[in-house]
Backbone as a chain_set.jsonl record, in Angstrom:
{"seq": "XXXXXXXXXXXXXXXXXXXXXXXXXXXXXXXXXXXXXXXXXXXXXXXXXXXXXXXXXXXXXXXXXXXXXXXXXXXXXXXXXXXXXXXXXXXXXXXXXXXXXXXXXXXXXXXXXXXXXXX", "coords": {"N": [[-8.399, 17.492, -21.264], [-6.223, 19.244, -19.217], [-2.829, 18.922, -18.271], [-2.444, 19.599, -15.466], [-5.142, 19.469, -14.39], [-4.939, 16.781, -13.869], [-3.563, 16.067, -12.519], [-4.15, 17.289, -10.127], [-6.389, 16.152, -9.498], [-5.626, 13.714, -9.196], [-3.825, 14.442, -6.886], [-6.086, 15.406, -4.865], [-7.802, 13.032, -4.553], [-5.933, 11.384, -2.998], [-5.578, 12.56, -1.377], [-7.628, 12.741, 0.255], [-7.871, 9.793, 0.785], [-6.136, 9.687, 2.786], [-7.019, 10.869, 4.665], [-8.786, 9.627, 5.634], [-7.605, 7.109, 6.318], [-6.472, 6.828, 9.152], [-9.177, 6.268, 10.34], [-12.398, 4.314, 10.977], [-12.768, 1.41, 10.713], [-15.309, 0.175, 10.007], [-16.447, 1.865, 8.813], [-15.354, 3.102, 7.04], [-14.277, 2.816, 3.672], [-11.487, 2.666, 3.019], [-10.122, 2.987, 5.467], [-10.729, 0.536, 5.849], [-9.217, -1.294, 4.286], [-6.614, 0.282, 4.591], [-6.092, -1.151, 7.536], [-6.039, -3.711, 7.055], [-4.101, -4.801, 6.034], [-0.677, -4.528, 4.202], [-0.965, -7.114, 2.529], [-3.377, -7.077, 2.133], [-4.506, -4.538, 0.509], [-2.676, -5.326, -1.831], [-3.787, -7.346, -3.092], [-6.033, -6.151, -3.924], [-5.043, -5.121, -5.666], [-4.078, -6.6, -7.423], [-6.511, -7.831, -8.418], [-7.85, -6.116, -9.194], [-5.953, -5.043, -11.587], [-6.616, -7.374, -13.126], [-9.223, -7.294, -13.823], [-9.336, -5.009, -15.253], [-7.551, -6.054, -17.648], [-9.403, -8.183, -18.949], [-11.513, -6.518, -18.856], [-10.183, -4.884, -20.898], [-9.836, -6.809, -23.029], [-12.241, -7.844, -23.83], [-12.808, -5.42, -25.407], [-14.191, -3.174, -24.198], [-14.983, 0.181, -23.517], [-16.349, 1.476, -21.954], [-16.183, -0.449, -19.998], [-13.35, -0.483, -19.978], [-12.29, 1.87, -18.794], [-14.047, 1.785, -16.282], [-12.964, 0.336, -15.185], [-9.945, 0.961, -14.907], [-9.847, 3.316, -13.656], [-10.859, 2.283, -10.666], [-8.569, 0.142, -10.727], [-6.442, 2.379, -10.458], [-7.27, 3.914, -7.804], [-6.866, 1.936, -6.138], [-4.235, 1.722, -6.371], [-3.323, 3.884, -5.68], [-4.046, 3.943, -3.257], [-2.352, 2.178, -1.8], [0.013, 3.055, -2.673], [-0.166, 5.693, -0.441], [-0.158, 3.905, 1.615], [2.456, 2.619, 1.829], [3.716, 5.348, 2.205], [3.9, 7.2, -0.231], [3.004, 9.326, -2.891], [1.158, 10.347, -5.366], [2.502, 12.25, -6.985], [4.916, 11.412, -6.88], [4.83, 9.407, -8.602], [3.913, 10.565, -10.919], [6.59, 12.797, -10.93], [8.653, 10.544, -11.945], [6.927, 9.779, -14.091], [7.568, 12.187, -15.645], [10.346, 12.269, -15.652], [10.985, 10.211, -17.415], [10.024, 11.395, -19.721], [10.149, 11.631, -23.268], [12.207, 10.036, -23.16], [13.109, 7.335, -25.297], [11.525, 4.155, -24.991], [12.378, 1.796, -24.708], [14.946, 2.192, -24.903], [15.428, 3.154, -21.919], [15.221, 0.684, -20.999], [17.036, -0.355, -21.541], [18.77, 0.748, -19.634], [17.897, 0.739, -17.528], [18.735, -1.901, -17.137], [21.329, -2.117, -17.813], [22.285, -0.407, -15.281], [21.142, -2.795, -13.255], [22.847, -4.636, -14.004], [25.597, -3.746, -13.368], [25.183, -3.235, -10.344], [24.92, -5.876, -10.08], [27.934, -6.526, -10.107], [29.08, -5.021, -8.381], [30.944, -5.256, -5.09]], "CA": [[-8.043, 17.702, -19.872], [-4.795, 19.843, -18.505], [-1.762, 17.799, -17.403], [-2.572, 20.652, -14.029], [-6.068, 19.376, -13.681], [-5.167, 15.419, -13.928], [-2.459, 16.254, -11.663], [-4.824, 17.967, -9.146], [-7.465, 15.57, -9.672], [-4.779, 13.033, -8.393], [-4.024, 15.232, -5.462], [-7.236, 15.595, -4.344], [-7.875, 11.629, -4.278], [-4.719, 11.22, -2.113], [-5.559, 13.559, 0.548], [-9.098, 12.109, 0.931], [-7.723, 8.867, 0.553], [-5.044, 10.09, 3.44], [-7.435, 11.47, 6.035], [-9.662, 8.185, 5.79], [-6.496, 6.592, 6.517], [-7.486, 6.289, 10.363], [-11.108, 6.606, 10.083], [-13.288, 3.557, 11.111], [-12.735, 0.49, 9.571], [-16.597, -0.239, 9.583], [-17.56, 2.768, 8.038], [-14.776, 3.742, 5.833], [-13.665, 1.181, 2.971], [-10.065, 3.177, 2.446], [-10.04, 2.379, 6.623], [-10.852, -1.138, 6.091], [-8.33, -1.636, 3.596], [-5.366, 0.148, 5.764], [-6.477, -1.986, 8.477], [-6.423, -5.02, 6.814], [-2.864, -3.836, 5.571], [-0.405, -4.416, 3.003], [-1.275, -7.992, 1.29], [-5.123, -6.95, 1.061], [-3.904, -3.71, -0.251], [-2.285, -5.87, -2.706], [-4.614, -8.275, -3.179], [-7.299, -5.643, -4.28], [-4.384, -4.082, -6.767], [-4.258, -7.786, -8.37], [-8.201, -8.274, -8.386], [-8.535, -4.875, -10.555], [-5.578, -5.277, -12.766], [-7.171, -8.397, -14.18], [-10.354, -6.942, -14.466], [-8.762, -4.599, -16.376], [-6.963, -6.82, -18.59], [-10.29, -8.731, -18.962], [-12.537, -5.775, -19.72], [-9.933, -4.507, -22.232], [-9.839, -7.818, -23.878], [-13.804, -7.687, -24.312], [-12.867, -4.337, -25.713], [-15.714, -2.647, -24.124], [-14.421, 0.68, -23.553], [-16.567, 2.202, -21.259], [-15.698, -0.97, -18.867], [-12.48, -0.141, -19.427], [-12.499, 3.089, -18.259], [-14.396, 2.151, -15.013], [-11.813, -1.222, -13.841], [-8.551, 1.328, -14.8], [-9.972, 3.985, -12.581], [-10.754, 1.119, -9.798], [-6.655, 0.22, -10.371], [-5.897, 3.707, -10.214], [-7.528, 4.278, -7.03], [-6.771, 0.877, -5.039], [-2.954, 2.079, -6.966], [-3.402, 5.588, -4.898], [-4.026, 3.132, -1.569], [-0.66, 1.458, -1.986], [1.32, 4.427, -2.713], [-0.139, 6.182, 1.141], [0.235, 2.851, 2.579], [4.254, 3.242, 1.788], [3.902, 6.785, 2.334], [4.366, 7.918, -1.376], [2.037, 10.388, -3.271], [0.998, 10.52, -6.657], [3.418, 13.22, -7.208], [6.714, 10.618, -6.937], [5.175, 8.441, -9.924], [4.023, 11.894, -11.687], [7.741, 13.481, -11.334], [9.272, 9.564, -12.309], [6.942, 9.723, -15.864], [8.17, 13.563, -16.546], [11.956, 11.919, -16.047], [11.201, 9.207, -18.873], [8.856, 12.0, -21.137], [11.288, 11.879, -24.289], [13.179, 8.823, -23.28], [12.967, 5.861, -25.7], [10.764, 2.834, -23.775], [13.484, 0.533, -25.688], [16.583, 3.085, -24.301], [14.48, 3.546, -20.547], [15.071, -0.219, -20.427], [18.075, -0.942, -21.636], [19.846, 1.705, -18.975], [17.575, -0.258, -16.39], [19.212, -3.273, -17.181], [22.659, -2.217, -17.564], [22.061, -0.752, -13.982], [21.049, -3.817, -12.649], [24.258, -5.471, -14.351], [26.616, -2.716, -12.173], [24.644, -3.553, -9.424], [25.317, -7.2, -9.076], [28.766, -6.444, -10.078], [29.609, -4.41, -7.467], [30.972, -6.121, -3.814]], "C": [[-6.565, 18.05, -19.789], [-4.174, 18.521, -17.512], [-2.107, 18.393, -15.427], [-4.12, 19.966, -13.372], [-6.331, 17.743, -13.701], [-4.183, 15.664, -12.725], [-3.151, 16.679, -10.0], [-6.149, 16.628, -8.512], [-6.784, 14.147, -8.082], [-4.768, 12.995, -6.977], [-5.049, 15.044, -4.483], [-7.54, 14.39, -3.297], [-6.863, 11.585, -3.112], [-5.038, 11.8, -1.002], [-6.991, 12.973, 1.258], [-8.391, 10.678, 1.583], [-6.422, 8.936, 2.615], [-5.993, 10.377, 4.773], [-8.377, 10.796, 6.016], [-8.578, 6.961, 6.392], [-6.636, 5.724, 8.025], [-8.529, 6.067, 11.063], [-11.199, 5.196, 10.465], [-13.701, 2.601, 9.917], [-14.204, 0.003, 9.199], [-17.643, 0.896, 8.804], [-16.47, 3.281, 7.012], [-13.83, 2.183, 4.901], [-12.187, 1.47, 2.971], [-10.157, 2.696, 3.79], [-10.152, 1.297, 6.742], [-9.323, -1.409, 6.089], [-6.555, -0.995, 4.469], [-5.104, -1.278, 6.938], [-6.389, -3.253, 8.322], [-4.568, -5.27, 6.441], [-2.496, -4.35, 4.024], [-0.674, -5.958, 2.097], [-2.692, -7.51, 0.756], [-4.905, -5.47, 0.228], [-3.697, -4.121, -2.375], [-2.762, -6.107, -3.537], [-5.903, -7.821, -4.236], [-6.087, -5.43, -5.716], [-4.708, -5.327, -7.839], [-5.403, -7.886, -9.071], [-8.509, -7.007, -10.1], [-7.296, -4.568, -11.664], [-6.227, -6.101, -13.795], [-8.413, -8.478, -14.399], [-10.167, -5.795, -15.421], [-8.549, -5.09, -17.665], [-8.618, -7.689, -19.319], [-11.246, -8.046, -19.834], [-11.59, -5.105, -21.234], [-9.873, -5.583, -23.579], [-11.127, -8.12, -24.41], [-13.29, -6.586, -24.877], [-14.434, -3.601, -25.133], [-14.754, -1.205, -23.117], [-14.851, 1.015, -22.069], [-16.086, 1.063, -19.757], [-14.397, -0.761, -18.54], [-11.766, 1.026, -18.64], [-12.485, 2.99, -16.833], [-13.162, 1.344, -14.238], [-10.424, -0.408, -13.847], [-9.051, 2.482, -14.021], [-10.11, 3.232, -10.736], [-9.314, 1.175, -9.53], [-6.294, 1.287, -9.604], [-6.077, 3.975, -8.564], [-6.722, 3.01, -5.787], [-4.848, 0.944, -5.291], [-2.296, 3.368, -5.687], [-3.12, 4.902, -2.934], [-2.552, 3.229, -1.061], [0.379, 2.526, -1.801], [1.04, 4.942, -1.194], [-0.096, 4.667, 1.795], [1.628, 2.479, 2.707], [4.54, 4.218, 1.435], [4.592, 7.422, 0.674], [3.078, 8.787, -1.786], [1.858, 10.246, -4.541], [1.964, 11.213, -7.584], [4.924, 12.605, -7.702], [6.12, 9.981, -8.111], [4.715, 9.698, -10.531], [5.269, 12.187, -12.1], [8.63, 12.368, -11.807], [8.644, 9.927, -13.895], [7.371, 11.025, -16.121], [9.758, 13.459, -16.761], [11.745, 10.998, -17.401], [10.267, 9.975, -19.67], [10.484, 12.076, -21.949], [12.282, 10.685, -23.918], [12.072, 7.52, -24.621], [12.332, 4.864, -24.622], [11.974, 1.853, -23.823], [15.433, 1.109, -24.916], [16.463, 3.354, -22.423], [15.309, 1.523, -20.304], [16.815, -0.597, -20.419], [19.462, -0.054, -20.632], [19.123, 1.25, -17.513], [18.226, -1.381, -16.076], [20.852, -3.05, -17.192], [23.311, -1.293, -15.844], [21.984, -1.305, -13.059], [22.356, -4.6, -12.611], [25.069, -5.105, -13.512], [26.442, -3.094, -10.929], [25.122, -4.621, -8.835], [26.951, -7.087, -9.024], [29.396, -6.173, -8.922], [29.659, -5.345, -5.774], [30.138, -5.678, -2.72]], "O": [[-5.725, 17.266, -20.23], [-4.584, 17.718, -16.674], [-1.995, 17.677, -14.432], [-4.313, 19.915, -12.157], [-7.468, 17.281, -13.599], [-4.567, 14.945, -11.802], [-2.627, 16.36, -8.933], [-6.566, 16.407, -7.375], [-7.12, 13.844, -6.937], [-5.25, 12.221, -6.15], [-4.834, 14.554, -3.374], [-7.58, 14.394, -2.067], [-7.426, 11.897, -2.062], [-4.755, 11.494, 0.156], [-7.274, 12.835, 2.448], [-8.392, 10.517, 2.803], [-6.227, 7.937, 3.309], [-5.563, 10.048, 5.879], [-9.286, 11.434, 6.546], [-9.042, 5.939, 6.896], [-6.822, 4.514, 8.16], [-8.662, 5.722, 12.237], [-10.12, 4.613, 10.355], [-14.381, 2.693, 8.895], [-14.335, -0.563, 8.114], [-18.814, 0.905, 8.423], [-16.917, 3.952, 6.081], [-13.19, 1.188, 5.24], [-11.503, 0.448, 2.919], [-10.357, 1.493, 3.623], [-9.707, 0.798, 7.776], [-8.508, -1.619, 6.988], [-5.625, -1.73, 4.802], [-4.176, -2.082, 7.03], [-6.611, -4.012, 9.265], [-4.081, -6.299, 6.91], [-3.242, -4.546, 3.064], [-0.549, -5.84, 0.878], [-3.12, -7.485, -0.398], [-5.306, -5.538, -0.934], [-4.128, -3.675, -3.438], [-2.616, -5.589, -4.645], [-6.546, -8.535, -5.006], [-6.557, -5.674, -6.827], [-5.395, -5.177, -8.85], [-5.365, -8.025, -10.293], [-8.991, -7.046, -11.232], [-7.609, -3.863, -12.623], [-6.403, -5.781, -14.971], [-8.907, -9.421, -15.016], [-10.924, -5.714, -16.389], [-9.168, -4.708, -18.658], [-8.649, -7.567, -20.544], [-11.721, -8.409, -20.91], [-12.111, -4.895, -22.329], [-9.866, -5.274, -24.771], [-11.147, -8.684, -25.504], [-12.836, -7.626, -25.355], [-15.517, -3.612, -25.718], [-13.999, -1.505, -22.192], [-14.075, 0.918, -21.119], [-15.729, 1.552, -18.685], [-14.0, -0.767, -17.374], [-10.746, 0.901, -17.963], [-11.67, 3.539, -16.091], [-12.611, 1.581, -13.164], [-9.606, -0.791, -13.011], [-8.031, 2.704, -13.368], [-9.487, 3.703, -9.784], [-8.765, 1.825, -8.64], [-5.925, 1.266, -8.43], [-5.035, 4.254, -7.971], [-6.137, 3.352, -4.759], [-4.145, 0.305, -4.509], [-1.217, 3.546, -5.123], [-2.437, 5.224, -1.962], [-1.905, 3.962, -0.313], [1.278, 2.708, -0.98], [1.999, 4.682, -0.468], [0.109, 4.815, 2.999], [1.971, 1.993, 3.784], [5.384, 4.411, 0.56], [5.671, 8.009, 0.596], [2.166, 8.9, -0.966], [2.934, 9.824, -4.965], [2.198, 10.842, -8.734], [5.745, 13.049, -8.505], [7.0, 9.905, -8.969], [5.824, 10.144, -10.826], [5.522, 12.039, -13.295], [9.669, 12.873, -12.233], [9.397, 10.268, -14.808], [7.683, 11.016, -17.312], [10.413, 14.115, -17.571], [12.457, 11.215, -18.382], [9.58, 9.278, -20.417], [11.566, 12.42, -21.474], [13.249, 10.571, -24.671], [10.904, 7.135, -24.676], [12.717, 4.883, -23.453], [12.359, 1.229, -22.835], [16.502, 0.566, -24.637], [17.45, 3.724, -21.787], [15.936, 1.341, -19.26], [17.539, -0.989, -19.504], [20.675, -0.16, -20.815], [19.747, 1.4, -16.463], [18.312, -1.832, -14.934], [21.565, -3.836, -16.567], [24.43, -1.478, -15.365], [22.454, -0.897, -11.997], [22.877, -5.094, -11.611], [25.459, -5.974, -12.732], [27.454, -3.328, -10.268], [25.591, -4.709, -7.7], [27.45, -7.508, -7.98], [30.203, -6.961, -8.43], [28.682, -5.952, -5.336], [30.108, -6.316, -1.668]]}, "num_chains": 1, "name": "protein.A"}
């Protein structure tokens, strides 16, 4: 699969996910979940990380597959529920492609240091 058609794929999700947004909380679940707002939002993100974590620890692949698409999606919520897009954490991992994880952190942290420094 093309970085263009994971990228799109993304897209796609988001805009559905976007024009369900004020839709009918008894007939649309993305409408519930606005509606309910940002802890159940949350709440769901928690629920399907650690079914994540869970099914990858069974190693069972194909579960993992389905609970990190789950994330992904209840991930996609979150982001239009503080008006972001797929696109802002897309163009964030193409800033750290070729960074060190180990050099990514340690320029996080001496960031933070400046940070408190400063009056």
């Amino acid at each position: 699969m093309s970085d263009a058609s994971s990228d799109d794929t993304l897209a796609r999700l988001a805009a559905v996910i976007e024009s369900r947004r004020d839709g009918d909380p008894e007939k649309s679940y993305v409408a519930r979940l606005f509606a309910k707002g940002t802890d159940a939002i949350l709440k769901k993100i928690g629920e399907e990380a650690t079914e994540t974590v869970m099914a990858a620890k069974d190693g069972q692949r194909e579960k993992i597959v389905y609970e990190v698409a789950d994330l992904w999606f209840h991930t996609l919520v979150a982001l239009a529920h503080f008006g972001l897009a797929p696109e802002d954490v897309l163009a964030e991992l193409r800033r750290r492609e070729g960074l060190s994880g180990l050099e990514e952190f340690a320029a996080r942290k001496a960031a933070a240091r400046d940070q408190e420094g400063k009056p």
